[in-house]
PDB file of C-alpha atoms in Angstrom:
ATOM      1  CA  UNK T   4      10.265  -1.818  -1.699  1.00 59.00           C
ATOM      2  CA  UNK T   5      11.009  -5.300  -2.979  1.00 51.00           C
ATOM      3  CA  UNK T   6      14.503  -6.686  -3.525  1.00 38.00           C
ATOM      4  CA  UNK T   7      14.981  -9.576  -5.903  1.00 39.00           C
ATOM      5  CA  UNK T   8      17.679 -11.890  -7.193  1.00 29.00           C
ATOM      6  CA  UNK T   9      16.533 -13.853 -10.221  1.00 30.00           C
ATOM      7  CA  UNK T  10      18.466 -16.648 -11.909  1.00 28.00           C
ATOM      8  CA  UNK T  11      18.998 -16.316 -15.632  1.00 28.00           C
ATOM      9  CA  UNK T  12      16.767 -19.317 -16.267  1.00 24.00           C
ATOM     10  CA  UNK T  13      13.836 -17.322 -14.913  1.00 26.00           C
ATOM     11  CA  UNK T  14      14.472 -14.269 -17.051  1.00 24.00           C
ATOM     12  CA  UNK T  15      11.580 -15.157 -19.358  1.00 23.00           C
ATOM     13  CA  UNK T  16       9.246 -13.511 -16.821  1.00 23.00           C
ATOM     14  CA  UNK T  17      10.654 -10.145 -17.817  1.00 24.00           C
ATOM     15  CA  UNK T  18       9.059 -10.374 -21.232  1.00 26.00           C
ATOM     16  CA  UNK T  19       5.923 -12.354 -20.470  1.00 26.00           C
ATOM     17  CA  UNK T  20       4.739 -10.413 -17.423  1.00 30.00           C
ATOM     18  CA  UNK T  21       1.593 -11.501 -15.565  1.00 33.00           C
ATOM     19  CA  UNK T  22      -0.507 -13.595 -17.914  1.00 32.00           C
ATOM     20  CA  UNK T  23      -3.290 -14.648 -15.575  1.00 35.00           C
ATOM     21  CA  UNK T  24      -6.454 -12.721 -16.281  1.00 32.00           C
ATOM     22  CA  UNK T  25      -8.074 -12.343 -12.878  1.00 33.00           C
ATOM     23  CA  UNK T  26     -11.752 -12.448 -12.172  1.00 35.00           C
ATOM     24  CA  UNK T  27     -13.494  -9.673 -10.302  1.00 34.00           C
ATOM     25  CA  UNK T  28     -13.228  -9.960  -6.535  1.00 38.00           C
ATOM     26  CA  UNK T  29     -16.460 -10.463  -4.597  1.00 35.00           C
ATOM     27  CA  UNK T  30     -18.134  -7.331  -3.300  1.00 33.00           C
ATOM     28  CA  UNK T  31     -17.875  -6.584   0.403  1.00 37.00           C
ATOM     29  CA  UNK T  32     -21.237  -4.870   0.534  1.00 34.00           C
ATOM     30  CA  UNK T  33     -23.622  -2.614  -1.284  1.00 33.00           C
ATOM     31  CA  UNK T  34     -22.133   0.610  -2.530  1.00 42.00           C
ATOM     32  CA  UNK T  35     -18.656  -0.888  -2.863  1.00 51.00           C
ATOM     33  CA  UNK T  36     -16.199   1.100  -4.966  1.00 65.00           C
ATOM     34  CA  UNK T  37     -14.374  -0.477  -7.894  1.00 60.00           C
ATOM     35  CA  UNK T  38     -10.748  -0.064  -8.898  1.00 66.00           C
ATOM     36  CA  UNK T  39      -9.653  -1.562 -12.216  1.00 56.00           C
ATOM     37  CA  UNK T  40      -5.946  -2.260 -11.765  1.00 62.00           C
ATOM     38  CA  UNK T  41      -3.531  -2.804 -14.607  1.00 55.00           C
ATOM     39  CA  UNK T  42      -5.591  -1.064 -17.263  1.00 41.00           C
ATOM     40  CA  UNK T  43      -2.402   0.396 -18.715  1.00 38.00           C
ATOM     41  CA  UNK T  44      -2.151   2.970 -21.472  1.00 35.00           C
ATOM     42  CA  UNK T  45      -3.349   2.644 -25.041  1.00 32.00           C
ATOM     43  CA  UNK T  46      -1.149   0.266 -26.966  1.00 33.00           C
ATOM     44  CA  UNK T  47       0.399  -1.230 -23.839  1.00 38.00           C
ATOM     45  CA  UNK T  48       1.549  -4.835 -24.143  1.00 40.00           C
ATOM     46  CA  UNK T  49       0.281  -5.540 -20.640  1.00 46.00           C
ATOM     47  CA  UNK T  50      -3.047  -7.420 -20.425  1.00 43.00           C
ATOM     48  CA  UNK T  51      -5.955  -5.924 -18.535  1.00 46.00           C
ATOM     49  CA  UNK T  52      -5.883  -7.100 -14.948  1.00 53.00           C
ATOM     50  CA  UNK T  53      -8.343  -7.573 -12.113  1.00 63.00           C
ATOM     51  CA  UNK T  54     -11.038  -5.234 -10.885  1.00 78.00           C
ATOM     52  CA  UNK T  55     -10.808  -4.759  -7.132  1.00 84.00           C
ATOM     53  CA  UNK T  56     -13.964  -4.335  -5.126  1.00 85.00           C
ATOM     54  CA  UNK T  57     -13.210  -2.057  -2.188  1.00 92.00           C
ATOM     55  CA  UNK T  58     -15.419  -1.204   0.778  1.00 85.00           C
ATOM     56  CA  UNK T  59     -17.195   2.142   0.329  1.00 91.00           C
ATOM     57  CA  UNK T  60     -15.708   5.152   2.087  1.00 96.00           C
ATOM     58  CA  UNK T  61     -17.716   6.391   5.051  1.00 97.00           C
ATOM     59  CA  UNK T  62     -16.987  10.037   4.153  1.00 97.00           C
ATOM     60  CA  UNK T  63     -16.862  10.819   7.875  1.00 98.00           C
ATOM     61  CA  UNK T  64     -13.892  11.668  10.140  1.00 98.00           C
ATOM     62  CA  UNK T  65     -11.991   8.907  11.955  1.00 98.00           C
ATOM     63  CA  UNK T  66     -13.373   7.759  15.287  1.00 98.00           C
ATOM     64  CA  UNK T  67     -11.400   9.443  18.079  1.00 98.00           C
ATOM     65  CA  UNK T  68      -9.692   6.903  20.308  1.00 98.00           C
ATOM     66  CA  UNK T  69      -9.633   7.542  24.045  1.00 98.00           C
ATOM     67  CA  UNK T  70      -6.905   5.142  25.166  1.00 98.00           C
ATOM     68  CA  UNK T  71      -3.867   3.407  23.659  1.00 98.00           C
ATOM     69  CA  UNK T  72      -4.500   0.254  21.655  1.00 98.00           C
ATOM     70  CA  UNK T  73      -4.352  -2.825  23.849  1.00 98.00           C
ATOM     71  CA  UNK T  74      -4.439  -6.544  23.121  1.00 99.00           C
ATOM     72  CA  UNK T  75      -8.227  -6.795  23.280  1.00 98.00           C
ATOM     73  CA  UNK T  76      -8.853  -3.944  20.837  1.00 98.00           C
ATOM     74  CA  UNK T  77      -5.997  -4.949  18.524  1.00 99.00           C
ATOM     75  CA  UNK T  78      -7.359  -8.484  18.222  1.00 99.00           C
ATOM     76  CA  UNK T  79     -10.931  -7.278  17.813  1.00 98.00           C
ATOM     77  CA  UNK T  80     -10.042  -4.967  14.941  1.00 98.00           C
ATOM     78  CA  UNK T  81      -7.710  -7.290  13.044  1.00 98.00           C
ATOM     79  CA  UNK T  82      -9.954 -10.327  13.372  1.00 98.00           C
ATOM     80  CA  UNK T  83     -13.071  -8.420  12.327  1.00 97.00           C
ATOM     81  CA  UNK T  84     -11.877  -6.614   9.229  1.00 98.00           C
ATOM     82  CA  UNK T  85     -12.031  -8.828   6.149  1.00 96.00           C
ATOM     83  CA  UNK T  86     -11.858  -7.602   2.558  1.00 95.00           C
ATOM     84  CA  UNK T  87     -13.148  -9.557  -0.427  1.00 93.00           C
ATOM     85  CA  UNK T  88     -10.381 -10.424  -2.876  1.00 94.00           C
ATOM     86  CA  UNK T  89      -7.648 -10.057  -0.232  1.00 96.00           C
ATOM     87  CA  UNK T  90      -5.881 -12.597   1.963  1.00 97.00           C
ATOM     88  CA  UNK T  91      -4.991 -11.505   5.500  1.00 98.00           C
ATOM     89  CA  UNK T  92      -1.880 -12.124   7.581  1.00 99.00           C
ATOM     90  CA  UNK T  93      -2.075 -10.859  11.175  1.00 99.00           C
ATOM     91  CA  UNK T  94       1.535 -10.415  12.243  1.00 98.00           C
ATOM     92  CA  UNK T  95       0.854  -8.563  15.483  1.00 98.00           C
ATOM     93  CA  UNK T  96      -2.239  -7.828  17.544  1.00 99.00           C
ATOM     94  CA  UNK T  97      -1.347  -7.097  21.162  1.00 98.00           C
ATOM     95  CA  UNK T  98      -0.515  -4.313  23.615  1.00 98.00           C
ATOM     96  CA  UNK T  99       2.154  -3.096  21.196  1.00 97.00           C
ATOM     97  CA  UNK T 100      -0.478  -2.480  18.537  1.00 98.00           C
ATOM     98  CA  UNK T 101      -1.370  -3.821  15.111  1.00 99.00           C
ATOM     99  CA  UNK T 102       0.694  -5.164  12.224  1.00 99.00           C
ATOM    100  CA  UNK T 103      -1.392  -6.830   9.533  1.00 99.00           C
ATOM    101  CA  UNK T 104      -0.868  -7.370   5.821  1.00 99.00           C
ATOM    102  CA  UNK T 105      -3.533  -7.935   3.194  1.00 98.00           C
ATOM    103  CA  UNK T 106      -2.737  -9.106  -0.323  1.00 98.00           C
ATOM    104  CA  UNK T 107      -4.873  -9.419  -3.421  1.00 96.00           C
ATOM    105  CA  UNK T 108      -5.719 -12.960  -4.447  1.00 95.00           C
ATOM    106  CA  UNK T 109      -5.642 -12.005  -8.122  1.00 94.00           C
ATOM    107  CA  UNK T 110      -2.971 -10.298 -10.174  1.00 93.00           C
ATOM    108  CA  UNK T 111      -1.354  -7.882 -10.270  1.00 94.00           C
ATOM    109  CA  UNK T 112      -0.655  -8.454  -6.582  1.00 96.00           C
ATOM    110  CA  UNK T 113      -1.167  -5.441  -4.330  1.00 98.00           C
ATOM    111  CA  UNK T 114      -0.160  -5.635  -0.673  1.00 98.00           C
ATOM    112  CA  UNK T 115      -1.639  -3.396   2.008  1.00 99.00           C
ATOM    113  CA  UNK T 116       0.203  -3.197   5.318  1.00 99.00           C
ATOM    114  CA  UNK T 117      -1.420  -1.571   8.351  1.00 99.00           C
ATOM    115  CA  UNK T 118       0.626  -0.598  11.386  1.00 99.00           C
ATOM    116  CA  UNK T 119      -1.082   1.045  14.351  1.00 99.00           C
ATOM    117  CA  UNK T 120       0.156   1.685  17.872  1.00 99.00           C
ATOM    118  CA  UNK T 121      -0.010   4.208  20.678  1.00 98.00           C
ATOM    119  CA  UNK T 122       1.486   7.638  20.050  1.00 98.00           C
ATOM    120  CA  UNK T 123       5.093   8.166  21.072  1.00 93.00           C
ATOM    121  CA  UNK T 124       6.107  11.112  18.881  1.00 90.00           C
ATOM    122  CA  UNK T 125       2.840  12.271  17.372  1.00 97.00           C
ATOM    123  CA  UNK T 126       2.658  15.602  15.586  1.00 97.00           C
ATOM    124  CA  UNK T 127      -0.481  17.665  14.960  1.00 98.00           C
ATOM    125  CA  UNK T 128      -2.035  16.757  11.619  1.00 98.00           C
ATOM    126  CA  UNK T 129      -0.787  19.926   9.934  1.00 98.00           C
ATOM    127  CA  UNK T 130       1.392  19.843   6.831  1.00 98.00           C
ATOM    128  CA  UNK T 131       3.801  22.509   8.064  1.00 98.00           C
ATOM    129  CA  UNK T 132       4.451  20.481  11.228  1.00 98.00           C
ATOM    130  CA  UNK T 133       5.065  17.287   9.247  1.00 98.00           C
ATOM    131  CA  UNK T 134       7.205  18.694   6.426  1.00 97.00           C
ATOM    132  CA  UNK T 135      10.477  18.630   8.436  1.00 96.00           C
ATOM    133  CA  UNK T 136       9.806  14.933   9.069  1.00 94.00           C
ATOM    134  CA  UNK T 137       9.394  14.073   5.384  1.00 95.00           C
ATOM    135  CA  UNK T 138      13.011  12.990   4.873  1.00 94.00           C
ATOM    136  CA  UNK T 139      12.746  10.432   7.680  1.00 95.00           C
ATOM    137  CA  UNK T 140       9.783   8.840   5.906  1.00 96.00           C
ATOM    138  CA  UNK T 141      11.996   8.014   2.932  1.00 95.00           C
ATOM    139  CA  UNK T 142      13.057   4.910   4.854  1.00 94.00           C
ATOM    140  CA  UNK T 143      10.133   3.211   3.099  1.00 95.00           C
ATOM    141  CA  UNK T 144      11.973   3.558  -0.207  1.00 96.00           C
ATOM    142  CA  UNK T 145      14.747   1.188   0.893  1.00 93.00           C
ATOM    143  CA  UNK T 146      18.535   1.618   0.708  1.00 93.00           C
ATOM    144  CA  UNK T 147      18.877   0.055  -2.751  1.00 93.00           C
ATOM    145  CA  UNK T 148      16.677   2.714  -4.341  1.00 96.00           C
ATOM    146  CA  UNK T 149      16.953   5.808  -2.137  1.00 93.00           C
ATOM    147  CA  UNK T 150      19.863   7.487  -3.884  1.00 92.00           C
ATOM    148  CA  UNK T 151      19.124   6.599  -7.493  1.00 95.00           C
ATOM    149  CA  UNK T 152      18.528   9.625  -9.749  1.00 95.00           C
ATOM    150  CA  UNK T 153      15.214   8.369 -11.140  1.00 94.00           C
ATOM    151  CA  UNK T 154      13.725   7.343  -7.779  1.00 97.00           C
ATOM    152  CA  UNK T 155      10.885   9.713  -6.927  1.00 98.00           C
ATOM    153  CA  UNK T 156       9.410  10.523  -3.505  1.00 98.00           C
ATOM    154  CA  UNK T 157       6.417  12.799  -3.006  1.00 98.00           C
ATOM    155  CA  UNK T 158       5.073  13.957   0.342  1.00 98.00           C
ATOM    156  CA  UNK T 159       2.054  16.066   1.204  1.00 98.00           C
ATOM    157  CA  UNK T 160      -1.407  16.236   2.736  1.00 99.00           C
ATOM    158  CA  UNK T 161      -4.613  14.697   1.449  1.00 99.00           C
ATOM    159  CA  UNK T 162      -8.191  14.384   2.690  1.00 98.00           C
ATOM    160  CA  UNK T 163     -10.066  11.326   3.898  1.00 98.00           C
ATOM    161  CA  UNK T 164     -13.552  11.827   5.284  1.00 97.00           C
ATOM    162  CA  UNK T 165     -12.989  15.547   5.747  1.00 98.00           C
ATOM    163  CA  UNK T 166      -9.844  14.923   7.808  1.00 98.00           C
ATOM    164  CA  UNK T 167      -6.286  15.895   6.920  1.00 99.00           C
ATOM    165  CA  UNK T 168      -4.044  12.872   6.442  1.00 99.00           C
ATOM    166  CA  UNK T 169      -0.390  12.903   5.389  1.00 99.00           C
ATOM    167  CA  UNK T 170       0.734  10.833   2.420  1.00 99.00           C
ATOM    168  CA  UNK T 171       3.896   9.759   0.672  1.00 99.00           C
ATOM    169  CA  UNK T 172       4.317   8.133  -2.714  1.00 99.00           C
ATOM    170  CA  UNK T 173       7.522   6.684  -4.078  1.00 98.00           C
ATOM    171  CA  UNK T 174       8.629   4.863  -7.212  1.00 98.00           C
ATOM    172  CA  UNK T 175      11.974   3.225  -7.795  1.00 98.00           C
ATOM    173  CA  UNK T 176      13.289   0.677 -10.279  1.00 97.00           C
ATOM    174  CA  UNK T 177      16.745  -0.849 -10.565  1.00 95.00           C
ATOM    175  CA  UNK T 178      16.818  -4.262 -12.216  1.00 91.00           C
ATOM    176  CA  UNK T 179      20.063  -5.191 -13.947  1.00 83.00           C
ATOM    177  CA  UNK T 180      21.665  -8.354 -15.362  1.00 74.00           C
ATOM    178  CA  UNK T 181      24.742  -9.723 -13.624  1.00 64.00           C
ATOM    179  CA  UNK T 182      27.194 -12.609 -13.842  1.00 57.00           C
ATOM    180  CA  UNK T 183      24.993 -14.929 -11.787  1.00 62.00           C
ATOM    181  CA  UNK T 184      21.592 -13.700 -12.908  1.00 61.00           C
ATOM    182  CA  UNK T 185      19.402 -10.652 -12.775  1.00 66.00           C
ATOM    183  CA  UNK T 186      18.907  -8.762  -9.534  1.00 77.00           C
ATOM    184  CA  UNK T 187      18.010  -5.451  -8.029  1.00 88.00           C
ATOM    185  CA  UNK T 188      15.073  -3.731  -6.400  1.00 95.00           C
ATOM    186  CA  UNK T 189      11.803  -2.079  -7.360  1.00 96.00           C
ATOM    187  CA  UNK T 190       9.051  -0.195  -5.554  1.00 98.00           C
ATOM    188  CA  UNK T 191       5.722   1.476  -6.280  1.00 98.00           C
ATOM    189  CA  UNK T 192       4.017   2.446  -3.013  1.00 99.00           C
ATOM    190  CA  UNK T 193       1.504   4.910  -1.567  1.00 99.00           C
ATOM    191  CA  UNK T 194       1.391   5.464   2.211  1.00 99.00           C
ATOM    192  CA  UNK T 195      -0.951   7.303   4.578  1.00 99.00           C
ATOM    193  CA  UNK T 196      -0.012   8.603   8.044  1.00 99.00           C
ATOM    194  CA  UNK T 197      -2.407   9.740  10.765  1.00 99.00           C
ATOM    195  CA  UNK T 198      -2.749  10.124  14.512  1.00 99.00           C
ATOM    196  CA  UNK T 199      -5.451  11.393  16.828  1.00 98.00           C
ATOM    197  CA  UNK T 200      -3.099  12.283  19.666  1.00 98.00           C
ATOM    198  CA  UNK T 201      -3.644   8.918  21.354  1.00 99.00           C
ATOM    199  CA  UNK T 202      -2.914   6.340  18.650  1.00 99.00           C
ATOM    200  CA  UNK T 203      -1.184   6.526  15.286  1.00 99.00           C
ATOM    201  CA  UNK T 204      -1.598   4.525  12.091  1.00 99.00           C
ATOM    202  CA  UNK T 205       0.286   4.006   8.843  1.00 99.00           C
ATOM    203  CA  UNK T 206      -1.239   2.301   5.809  1.00 99.00           C
ATOM    204  CA  UNK T 207       0.989   1.325   2.870  1.00 99.00           C
ATOM    205  CA  UNK T 208      -0.421   0.054  -0.437  1.00 99.00           C
ATOM    206  CA  UNK T 209       2.214  -1.232  -2.847  1.00 98.00           C
ATOM    207  CA  UNK T 210       2.878  -3.334  -5.927  1.00 98.00           C
ATOM    208  CA  UNK T 211       3.971  -6.810  -4.765  1.00 97.00           C
ATOM    209  CA  UNK T 212       4.146  -9.019  -7.842  1.00 95.00           C
ATOM    210  CA  UNK T 213       6.730 -10.408 -10.245  1.00 93.00           C
ATOM    211  CA  UNK T 214       9.510  -8.195 -11.512  1.00 92.00           C
ATOM    212  CA  UNK T 215       8.110  -5.886 -14.203  1.00 92.00           C
ATOM    213  CA  UNK T 216      10.100  -5.631 -17.414  1.00 92.00           C
ATOM    214  CA  UNK T 217      10.388  -1.853 -17.066  1.00 94.00           C
ATOM    215  CA  UNK T 218       9.517   0.950 -14.673  1.00 96.00           C
ATOM    216  CA  UNK T 219       6.763   2.032 -17.081  1.00 97.00           C
ATOM    217  CA  UNK T 220       5.235  -1.450 -17.088  1.00 96.00           C
ATOM    218  CA  UNK T 221       5.122  -1.408 -13.286  1.00 97.00           C
ATOM    219  CA  UNK T 222       3.270   1.910 -13.296  1.00 97.00           C
ATOM    220  CA  UNK T 223       0.877   0.722 -15.999  1.00 96.00           C
ATOM    221  CA  UNK T 224       0.059  -2.411 -14.022  1.00 95.00           C
ATOM    222  CA  UNK T 225      -0.681  -0.486 -10.815  1.00 97.00           C
ATOM    223  CA  UNK T 226      -1.002   3.288 -11.298  1.00 97.00           C
ATOM    224  CA  UNK T 227      -0.623   5.730  -8.425  1.00 98.00           C
ATOM    225  CA  UNK T 228      -4.349   6.512  -8.309  1.00 97.00           C
ATOM    226  CA  UNK T 229      -5.160   2.820  -7.787  1.00 96.00           C
ATOM    227  CA  UNK T 230      -2.779   2.554  -4.840  1.00 98.00           C
ATOM    228  CA  UNK T 231      -4.187   5.758  -3.375  1.00 98.00           C
ATOM    229  CA  UNK T 232      -7.760   4.492  -3.532  1.00 97.00           C
ATOM    230  CA  UNK T 233      -6.796   1.151  -2.011  1.00 98.00           C
ATOM    231  CA  UNK T 234      -4.847   2.803   0.818  1.00 99.00           C
ATOM    232  CA  UNK T 235      -7.690   5.199   1.604  1.00 99.00           C
ATOM    233  CA  UNK T 236     -10.275   2.407   1.665  1.00 98.00           C
ATOM    234  CA  UNK T 237      -8.266   0.362   4.174  1.00 98.00           C
ATOM    235  CA  UNK T 238      -7.368   3.428   6.220  1.00 99.00           C
ATOM    236  CA  UNK T 239     -11.008   4.464   6.428  1.00 99.00           C
ATOM    237  CA  UNK T 240     -12.062   0.997   7.570  1.00 98.00           C
ATOM    238  CA  UNK T 241      -9.426   0.816  10.297  1.00 99.00           C
ATOM    239  CA  UNK T 242      -9.905   4.296  11.768  1.00 99.00           C
ATOM    240  CA  UNK T 243     -13.628   3.590  12.053  1.00 98.00           C
ATOM    241  CA  UNK T 244     -12.959   0.314  13.860  1.00 98.00           C
ATOM    242  CA  UNK T 245     -10.172   1.244  16.281  1.00 98.00           C
ATOM    243  CA  UNK T 246     -12.236   3.460  18.577  1.00 94.00           C
TER     244      UNK T 246
END
């Protein structure tokens, strides 16, 4: 979720949107998968955006960890994993685990945040065991958007490499003019949740660019399926490096 306060003098961005036409990001290796973000629907006023080059999925289950993440492993993983077309900001890599954010260098900006740490309340990776916890995961939506009637939040199970992984997807948009400018909040995010009984990981892929003119424009710029593919690519890379 992103909260914004925009002065009236900057309101022109609402109508112009993202005008940079990005170039394709460099491939990270043979067999890389492509995601064309911002393709929009037919007749959309939004320009076509960049084509992300993601690492190929391994199509194998996550590596099973045998001990809690420590400083050595956290640093090894975060320093090793680079993705073409993404900047990297390592915010934590120590005995408390991993907190790292990647962000596309081209537009529309997509941020991917990975948090991993030792288990402290890990549930079996079974949908029926996780369903009662779904409401607590809505914290990702943010207080400004949680209770709005058109904010959506989906929760369920998906598959990555033959392994069950929980997901959530939420969309919210509340941008309104005020006396001092235009402000509000907006969100378009897909998250994955997984644990192997020893360590747990959450990967969130979300739209992180200028305020879109409308909710529909935001979804055209970065559709759900794009965020899902990005999240799964990063998740797959991390759970094959953390063991």
